[in-house]
Tab-separated table of C-alpha atoms in Angstrom:
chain	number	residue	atom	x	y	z
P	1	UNK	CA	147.822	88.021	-51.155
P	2	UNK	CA	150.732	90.503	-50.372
P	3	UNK	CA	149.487	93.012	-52.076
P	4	UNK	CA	146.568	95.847	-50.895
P	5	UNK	CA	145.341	97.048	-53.759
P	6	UNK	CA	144.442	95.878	-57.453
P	7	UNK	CA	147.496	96.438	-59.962
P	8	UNK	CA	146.572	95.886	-63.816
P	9	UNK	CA	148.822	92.995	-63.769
P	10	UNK	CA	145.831	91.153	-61.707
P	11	UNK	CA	144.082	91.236	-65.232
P	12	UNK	CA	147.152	90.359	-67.047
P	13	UNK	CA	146.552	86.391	-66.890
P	14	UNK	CA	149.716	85.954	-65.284
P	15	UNK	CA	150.483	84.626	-61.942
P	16	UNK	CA	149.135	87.693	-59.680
P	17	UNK	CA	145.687	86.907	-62.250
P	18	UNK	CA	145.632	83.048	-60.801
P	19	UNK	CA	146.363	84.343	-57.658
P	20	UNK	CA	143.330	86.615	-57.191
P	21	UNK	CA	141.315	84.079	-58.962
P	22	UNK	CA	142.225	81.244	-56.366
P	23	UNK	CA	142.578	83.026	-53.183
P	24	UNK	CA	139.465	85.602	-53.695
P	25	UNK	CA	137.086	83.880	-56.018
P	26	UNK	CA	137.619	80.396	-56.101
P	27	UNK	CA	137.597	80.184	-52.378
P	28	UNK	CA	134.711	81.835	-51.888
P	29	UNK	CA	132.370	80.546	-54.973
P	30	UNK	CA	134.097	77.017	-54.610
P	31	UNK	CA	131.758	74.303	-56.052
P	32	UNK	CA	132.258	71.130	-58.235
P	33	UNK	CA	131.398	72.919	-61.714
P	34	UNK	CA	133.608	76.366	-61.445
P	35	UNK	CA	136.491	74.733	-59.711
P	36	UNK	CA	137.808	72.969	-62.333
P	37	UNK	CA	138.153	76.212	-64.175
P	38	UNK	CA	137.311	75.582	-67.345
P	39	UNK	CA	135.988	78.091	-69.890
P	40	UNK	CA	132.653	76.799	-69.870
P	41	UNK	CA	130.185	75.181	-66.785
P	42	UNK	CA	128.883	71.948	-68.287
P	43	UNK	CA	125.729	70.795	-66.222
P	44	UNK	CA	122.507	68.735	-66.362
P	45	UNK	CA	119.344	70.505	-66.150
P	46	UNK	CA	116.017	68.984	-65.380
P	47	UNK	CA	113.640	68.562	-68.438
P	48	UNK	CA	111.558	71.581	-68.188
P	49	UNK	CA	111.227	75.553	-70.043
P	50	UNK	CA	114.248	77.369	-68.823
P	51	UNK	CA	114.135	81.124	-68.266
P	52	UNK	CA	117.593	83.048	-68.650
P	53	UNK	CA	118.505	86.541	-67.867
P	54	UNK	CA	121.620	89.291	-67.367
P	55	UNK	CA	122.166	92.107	-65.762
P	56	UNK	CA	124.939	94.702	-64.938
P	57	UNK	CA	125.550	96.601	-61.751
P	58	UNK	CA	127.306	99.930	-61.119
P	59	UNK	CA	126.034	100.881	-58.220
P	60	UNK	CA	127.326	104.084	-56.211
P	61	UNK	CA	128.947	103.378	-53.852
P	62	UNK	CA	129.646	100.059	-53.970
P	63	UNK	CA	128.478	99.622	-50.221
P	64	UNK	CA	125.235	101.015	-48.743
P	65	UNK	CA	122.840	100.561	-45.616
P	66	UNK	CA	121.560	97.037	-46.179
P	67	UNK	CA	123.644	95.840	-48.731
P	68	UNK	CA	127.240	96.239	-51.341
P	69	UNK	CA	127.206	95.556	-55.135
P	70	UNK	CA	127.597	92.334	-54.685
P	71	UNK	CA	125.130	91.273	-52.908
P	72	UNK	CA	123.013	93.280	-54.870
P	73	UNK	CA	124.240	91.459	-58.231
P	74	UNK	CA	123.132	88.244	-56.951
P	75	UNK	CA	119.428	89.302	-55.670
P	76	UNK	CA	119.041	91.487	-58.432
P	77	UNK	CA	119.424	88.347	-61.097
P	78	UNK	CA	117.307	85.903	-59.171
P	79	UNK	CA	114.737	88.659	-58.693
P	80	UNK	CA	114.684	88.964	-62.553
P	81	UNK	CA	114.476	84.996	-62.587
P	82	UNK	CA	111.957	84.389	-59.907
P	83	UNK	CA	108.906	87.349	-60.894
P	84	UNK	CA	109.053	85.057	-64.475
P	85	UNK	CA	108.033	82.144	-61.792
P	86	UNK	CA	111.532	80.210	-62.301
P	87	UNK	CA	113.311	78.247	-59.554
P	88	UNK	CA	117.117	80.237	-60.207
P	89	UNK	CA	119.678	77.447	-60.157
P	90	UNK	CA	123.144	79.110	-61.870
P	91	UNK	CA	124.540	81.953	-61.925
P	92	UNK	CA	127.822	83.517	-63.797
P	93	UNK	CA	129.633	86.468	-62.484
P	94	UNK	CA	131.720	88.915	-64.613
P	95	UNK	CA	134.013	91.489	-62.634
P	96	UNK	CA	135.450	94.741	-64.193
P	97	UNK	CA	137.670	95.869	-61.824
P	98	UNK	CA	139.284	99.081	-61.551
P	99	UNK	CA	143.354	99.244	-60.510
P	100	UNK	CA	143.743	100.756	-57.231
P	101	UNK	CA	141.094	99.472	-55.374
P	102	UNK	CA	141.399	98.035	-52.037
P	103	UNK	CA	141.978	93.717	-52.173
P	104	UNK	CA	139.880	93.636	-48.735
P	105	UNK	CA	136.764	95.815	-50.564
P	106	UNK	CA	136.995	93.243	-53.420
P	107	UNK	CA	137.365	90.255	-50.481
P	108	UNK	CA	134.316	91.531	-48.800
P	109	UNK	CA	132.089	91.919	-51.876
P	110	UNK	CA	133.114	88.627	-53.324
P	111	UNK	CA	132.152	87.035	-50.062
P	112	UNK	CA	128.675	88.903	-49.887
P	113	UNK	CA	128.173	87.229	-53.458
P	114	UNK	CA	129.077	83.947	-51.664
P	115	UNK	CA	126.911	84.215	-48.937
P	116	UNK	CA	123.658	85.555	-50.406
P	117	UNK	CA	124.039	82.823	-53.410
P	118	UNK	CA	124.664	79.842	-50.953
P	119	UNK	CA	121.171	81.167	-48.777
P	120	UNK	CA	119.669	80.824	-52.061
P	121	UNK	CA	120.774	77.900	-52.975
P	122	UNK	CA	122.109	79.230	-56.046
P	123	UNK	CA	125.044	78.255	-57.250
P	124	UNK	CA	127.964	80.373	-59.044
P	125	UNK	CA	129.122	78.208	-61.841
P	126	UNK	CA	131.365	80.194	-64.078
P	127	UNK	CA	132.742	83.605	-64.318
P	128	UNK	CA	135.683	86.409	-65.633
P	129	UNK	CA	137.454	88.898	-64.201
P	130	UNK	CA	139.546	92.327	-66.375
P	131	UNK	CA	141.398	95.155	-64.348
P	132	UNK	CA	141.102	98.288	-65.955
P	133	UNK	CA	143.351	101.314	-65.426
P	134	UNK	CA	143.022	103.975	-62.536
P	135	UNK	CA	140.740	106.434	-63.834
P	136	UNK	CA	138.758	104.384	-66.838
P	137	UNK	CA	136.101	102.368	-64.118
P	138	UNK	CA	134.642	102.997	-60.536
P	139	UNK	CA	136.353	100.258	-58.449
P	140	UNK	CA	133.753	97.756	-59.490
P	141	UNK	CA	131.142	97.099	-61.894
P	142	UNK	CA	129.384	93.410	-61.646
P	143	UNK	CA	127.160	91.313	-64.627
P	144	UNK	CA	125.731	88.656	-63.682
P	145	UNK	CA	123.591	85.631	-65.808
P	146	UNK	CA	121.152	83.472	-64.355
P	147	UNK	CA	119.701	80.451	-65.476
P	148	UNK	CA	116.842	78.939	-63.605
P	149	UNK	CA	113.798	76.127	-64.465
P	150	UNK	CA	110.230	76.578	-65.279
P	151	UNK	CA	108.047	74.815	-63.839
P	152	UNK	CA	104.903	73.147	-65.645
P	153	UNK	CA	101.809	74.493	-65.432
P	154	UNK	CA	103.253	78.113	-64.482
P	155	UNK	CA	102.442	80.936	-67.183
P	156	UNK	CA	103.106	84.293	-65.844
P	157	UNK	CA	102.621	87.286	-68.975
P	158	UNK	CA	101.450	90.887	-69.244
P	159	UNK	CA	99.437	89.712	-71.910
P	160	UNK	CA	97.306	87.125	-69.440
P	161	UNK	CA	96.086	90.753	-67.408
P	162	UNK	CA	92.500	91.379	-67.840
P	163	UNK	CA	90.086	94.340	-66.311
P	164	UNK	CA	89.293	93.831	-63.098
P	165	UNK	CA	92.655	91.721	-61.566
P	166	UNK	CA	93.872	93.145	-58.370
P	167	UNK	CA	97.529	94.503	-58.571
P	168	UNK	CA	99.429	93.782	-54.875
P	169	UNK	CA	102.857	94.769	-53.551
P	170	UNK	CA	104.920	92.996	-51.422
P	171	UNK	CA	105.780	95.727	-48.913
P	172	UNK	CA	107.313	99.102	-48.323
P	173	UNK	CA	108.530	100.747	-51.521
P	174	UNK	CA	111.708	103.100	-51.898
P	175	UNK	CA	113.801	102.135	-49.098
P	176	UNK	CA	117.074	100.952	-51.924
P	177	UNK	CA	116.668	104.242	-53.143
P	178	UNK	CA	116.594	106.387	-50.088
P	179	UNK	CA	119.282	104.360	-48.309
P	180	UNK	CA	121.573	105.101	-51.354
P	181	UNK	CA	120.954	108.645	-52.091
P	182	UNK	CA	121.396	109.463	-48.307
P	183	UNK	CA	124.329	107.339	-48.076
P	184	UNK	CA	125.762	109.153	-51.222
P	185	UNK	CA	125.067	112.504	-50.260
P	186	UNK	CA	125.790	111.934	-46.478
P	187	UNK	CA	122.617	113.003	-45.273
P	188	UNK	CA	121.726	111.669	-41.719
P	189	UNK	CA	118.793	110.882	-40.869
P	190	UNK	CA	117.103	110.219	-37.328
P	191	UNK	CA	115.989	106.791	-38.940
P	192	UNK	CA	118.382	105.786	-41.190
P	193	UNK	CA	116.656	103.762	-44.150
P	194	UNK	CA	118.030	100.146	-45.181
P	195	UNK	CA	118.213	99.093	-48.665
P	196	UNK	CA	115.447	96.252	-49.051
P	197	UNK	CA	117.710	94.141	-51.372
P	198	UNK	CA	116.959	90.461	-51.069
P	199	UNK	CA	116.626	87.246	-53.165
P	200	UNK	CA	112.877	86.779	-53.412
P	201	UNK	CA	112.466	83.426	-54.840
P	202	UNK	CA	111.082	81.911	-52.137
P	203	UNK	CA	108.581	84.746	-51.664
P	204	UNK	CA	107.303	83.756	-55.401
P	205	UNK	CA	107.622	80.498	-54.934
P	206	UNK	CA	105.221	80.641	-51.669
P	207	UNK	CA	102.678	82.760	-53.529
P	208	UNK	CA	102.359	80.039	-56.691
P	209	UNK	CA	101.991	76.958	-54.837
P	210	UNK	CA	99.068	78.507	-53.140
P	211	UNK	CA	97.308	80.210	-56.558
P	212	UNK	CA	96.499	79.448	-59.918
P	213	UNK	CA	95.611	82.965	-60.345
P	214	UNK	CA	98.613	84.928	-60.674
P	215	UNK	CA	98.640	86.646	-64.128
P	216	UNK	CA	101.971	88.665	-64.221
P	217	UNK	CA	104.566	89.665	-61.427
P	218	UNK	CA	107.483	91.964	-61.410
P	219	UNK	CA	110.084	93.622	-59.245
P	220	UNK	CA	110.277	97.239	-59.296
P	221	UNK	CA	113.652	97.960	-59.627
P	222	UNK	CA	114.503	101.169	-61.374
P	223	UNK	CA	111.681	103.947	-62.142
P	224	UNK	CA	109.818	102.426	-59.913
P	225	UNK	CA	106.288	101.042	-58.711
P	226	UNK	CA	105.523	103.774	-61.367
P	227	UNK	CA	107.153	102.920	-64.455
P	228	UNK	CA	106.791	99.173	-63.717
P	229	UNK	CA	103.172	99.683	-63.768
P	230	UNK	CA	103.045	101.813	-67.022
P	231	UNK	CA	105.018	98.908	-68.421
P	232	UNK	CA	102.601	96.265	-67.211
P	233	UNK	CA	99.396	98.438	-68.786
P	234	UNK	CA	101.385	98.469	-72.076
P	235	UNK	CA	101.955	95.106	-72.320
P	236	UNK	CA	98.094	93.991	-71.542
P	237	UNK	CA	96.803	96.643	-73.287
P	238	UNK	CA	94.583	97.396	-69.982
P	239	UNK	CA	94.271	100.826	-67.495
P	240	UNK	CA	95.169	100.535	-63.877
P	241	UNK	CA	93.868	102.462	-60.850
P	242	UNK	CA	95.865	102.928	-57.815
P	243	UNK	CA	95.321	104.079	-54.516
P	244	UNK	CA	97.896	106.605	-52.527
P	245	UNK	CA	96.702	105.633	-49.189
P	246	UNK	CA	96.923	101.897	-49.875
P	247	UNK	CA	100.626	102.416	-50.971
P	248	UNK	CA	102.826	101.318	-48.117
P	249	UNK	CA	105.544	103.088	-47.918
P	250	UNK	CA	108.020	104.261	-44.378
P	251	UNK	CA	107.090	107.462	-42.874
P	252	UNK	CA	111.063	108.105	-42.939
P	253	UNK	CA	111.275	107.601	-46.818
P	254	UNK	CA	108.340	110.059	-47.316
P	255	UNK	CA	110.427	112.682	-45.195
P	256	UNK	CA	113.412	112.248	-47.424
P	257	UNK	CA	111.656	112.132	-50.496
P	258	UNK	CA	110.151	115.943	-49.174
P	259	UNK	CA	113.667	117.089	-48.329
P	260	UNK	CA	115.161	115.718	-51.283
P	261	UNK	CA	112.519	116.486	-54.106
P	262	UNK	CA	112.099	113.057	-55.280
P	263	UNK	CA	108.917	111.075	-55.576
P	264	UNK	CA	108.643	107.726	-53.666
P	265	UNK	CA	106.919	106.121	-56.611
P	266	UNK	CA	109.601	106.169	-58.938
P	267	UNK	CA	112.433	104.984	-57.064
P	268	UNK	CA	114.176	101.694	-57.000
P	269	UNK	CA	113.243	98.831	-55.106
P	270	UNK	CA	116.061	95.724	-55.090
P	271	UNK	CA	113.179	93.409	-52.661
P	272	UNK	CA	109.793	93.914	-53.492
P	273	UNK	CA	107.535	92.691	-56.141
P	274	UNK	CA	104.570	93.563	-58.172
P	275	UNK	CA	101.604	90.968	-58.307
P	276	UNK	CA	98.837	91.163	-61.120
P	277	UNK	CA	96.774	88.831	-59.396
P	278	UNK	CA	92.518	87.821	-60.625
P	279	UNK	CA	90.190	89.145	-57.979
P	280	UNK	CA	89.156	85.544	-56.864
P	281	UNK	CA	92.866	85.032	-56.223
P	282	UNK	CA	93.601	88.006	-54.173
P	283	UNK	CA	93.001	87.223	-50.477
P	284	UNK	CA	94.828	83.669	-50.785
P	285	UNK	CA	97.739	85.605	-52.163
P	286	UNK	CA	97.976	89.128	-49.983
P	287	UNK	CA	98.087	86.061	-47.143
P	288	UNK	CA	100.802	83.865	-48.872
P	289	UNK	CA	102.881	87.005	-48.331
P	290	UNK	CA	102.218	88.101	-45.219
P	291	UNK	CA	103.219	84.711	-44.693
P	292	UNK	CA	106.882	84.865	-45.675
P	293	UNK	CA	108.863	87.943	-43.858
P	294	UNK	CA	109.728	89.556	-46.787
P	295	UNK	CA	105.890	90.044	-47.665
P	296	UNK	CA	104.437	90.802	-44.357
P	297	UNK	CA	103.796	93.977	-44.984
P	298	UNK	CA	102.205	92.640	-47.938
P	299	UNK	CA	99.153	95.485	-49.431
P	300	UNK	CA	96.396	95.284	-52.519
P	301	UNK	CA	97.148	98.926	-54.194
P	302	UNK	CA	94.423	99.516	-56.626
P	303	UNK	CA	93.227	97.101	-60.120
P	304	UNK	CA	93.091	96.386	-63.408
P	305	UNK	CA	90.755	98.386	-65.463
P	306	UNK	CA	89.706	98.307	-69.176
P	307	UNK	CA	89.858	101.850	-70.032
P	308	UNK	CA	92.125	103.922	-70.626
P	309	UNK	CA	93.449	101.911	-71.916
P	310	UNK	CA	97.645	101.685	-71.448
P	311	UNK	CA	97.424	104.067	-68.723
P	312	UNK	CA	98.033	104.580	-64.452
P	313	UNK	CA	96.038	106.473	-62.815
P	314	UNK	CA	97.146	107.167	-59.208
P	315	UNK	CA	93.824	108.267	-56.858
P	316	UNK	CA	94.646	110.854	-53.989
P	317	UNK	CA	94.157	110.329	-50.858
P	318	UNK	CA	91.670	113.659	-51.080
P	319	UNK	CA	90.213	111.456	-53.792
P	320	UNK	CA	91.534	113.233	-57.076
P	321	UNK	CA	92.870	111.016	-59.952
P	322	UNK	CA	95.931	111.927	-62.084
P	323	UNK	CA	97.825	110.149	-64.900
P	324	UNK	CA	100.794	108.082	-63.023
P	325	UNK	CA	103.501	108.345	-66.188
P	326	UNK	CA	107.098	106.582	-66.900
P	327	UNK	CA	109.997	107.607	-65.175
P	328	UNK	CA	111.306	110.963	-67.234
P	329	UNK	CA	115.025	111.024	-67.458
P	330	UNK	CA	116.891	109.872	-64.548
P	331	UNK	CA	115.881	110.440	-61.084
P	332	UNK	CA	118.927	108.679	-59.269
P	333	UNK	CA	121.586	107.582	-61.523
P	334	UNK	CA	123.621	104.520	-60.487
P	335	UNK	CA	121.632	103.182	-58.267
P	336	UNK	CA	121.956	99.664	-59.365
């Protein structure tokens, strides 16, 4: 393309439109149901229960230790896919774009998409792009749909939670947050802290083939290990206890969170998971993810209790217990 930057006539549906289509999408999403470019993506689907989500990303900035909106787009949508226990097979991709910004930035997002969705084995089957004026957007903001297959025989629900489950994680929580606050704020640190975003399919996949006894999972995106959990006891009706010195999380996002003022439970993870798991279940699981790399730091946190009921209780590691609440307000705006 001769041009650097994105011009409102890219969204105009004219020839500089088919041109960014072609030479930025199309060649990097190229497969046998988008290229045509039709409106729609007509495809078979095996016989099965289908699971089907969205979500929008205006993350800032758009590229961050570990990862760039686009990337995170794709992980993020097959994360909401794969903690329901579906195999993701489709994705669409909707760009707002914002005139002015740089035709390489766009290149090198678009590609991420590309690359993270073909690891996946994910395909991205249809998809829109609108240029909005200097001024009205942020560069970029993403939404993305996913449609993936349920297998039979898997059931995962809040609702299936009962006292006494074990609730696991699969690793270190808060690094996506840190490593996009510090990023934003240019803070250096001595360790700089990676975003954990990843596509963790495979991860949930491993776990179910080797347990009947997962009752709920979910990936604790924003608010949190905290507000995830206080959503979980909602939904089954049931307490939770968890322990601070089980809680992995990096020595380096502790120090931040102390400089900063924030508290490492309630920020965002974009490659970790929540497992409500029954006790009997809980050692073949914890080992199913210390299998995979992106659960070998695998931990059980605390369990399921039956009162009170609707409630997290976080123990101390001086052996207090406090109420663990929602996320109050916002902690780190845009940080997905």
């Amino acid at each position: 393309m001769r041009q650097e930057r994105i011009l409102l006539s890219h969204g105009s549906g004219g020839k500089l439109s088919y041109q960014l289509i072609h030479e930025i999408f199309l060649k990097a999403f190229h497969n046998e149901f988008l290229s045509p470019l039709n409106d729609q993506a007509i495809f078979n689907l095996p016989t099965s229960r289908l699971a089907f989500t969205t979500d929008s990303y205006v993350v800032n900035p758009i590229f961050f230790p570990g990862g760039n909106i686009g990337k995170l787009s794709v992980c993020g949508t097959i994360n909401d896919l794969a903690v329901g226990g579906a195999e993701p097979l489709y994705l669409s991709a909707s760009f707002i774009i914002e005139e002015g910004i740089l035709i390489e930035e766009l290149r090198m997002v678009v590609d991420s998409m590309a690359q993270t969705a073909n690891h996946a084995k994910v395909k991205i089957i249809t998809g829109d792009t609108k240029v909005v004026e200097r001024g009205k957007g942020d560069k970029l903001f993403i939404n993305t749909s996913g449609i993936g297959i349920v297998k039979d025989g898997i059931h995962l629900s809040p609702l299936l939670i009962r006292p006494g489950d074990v609730i696991l994680v699969s690793g270190h929580l808060g690094d996506h947050g840190i490593a996009i606050m510090c990023h934003r704020e240019g803070i250096q640190m001595e360790s700089p802290v990676q975003s954990d975003c990843a596509a963790l399919h495979e991860l949930v996949q491993d776990v179910i083939s080797r347990s009947h006894g997962i009752r709920a999972m979910r990936d604790p995106t924003r608010g949190g290990l905290a507000t995830t959990l206080n959503e979980l006891a909602a939904s089954s009706g049931c307490g939770m206890i968890i322990k601070e010195e089980d809680i992995p999380i990096k020595e380096e996002v502790k120090g931040a969170c102390e400089i900063l003022g924030f508290d490492p439970l309630y920020l965002a993870n974009e490659g970790k998971l929540i497992a409500i798991v029954s006790k009997d279940s809980a050692g073949t699981v914890l080992e199913a993810m210390r299998k995979n790399p992106l659960g070998k730091d695998a931990s059980i946190i605390g369990t399921v209790v039956g009162e009170p009921r609707g409630k997290v209780l976080l123990e101390t590691s001086i052996g207090n217990r406090r109420i663990l609440d929602m996320l109050s307000g916002e902690q780190l705006p845009r940080i997905c």
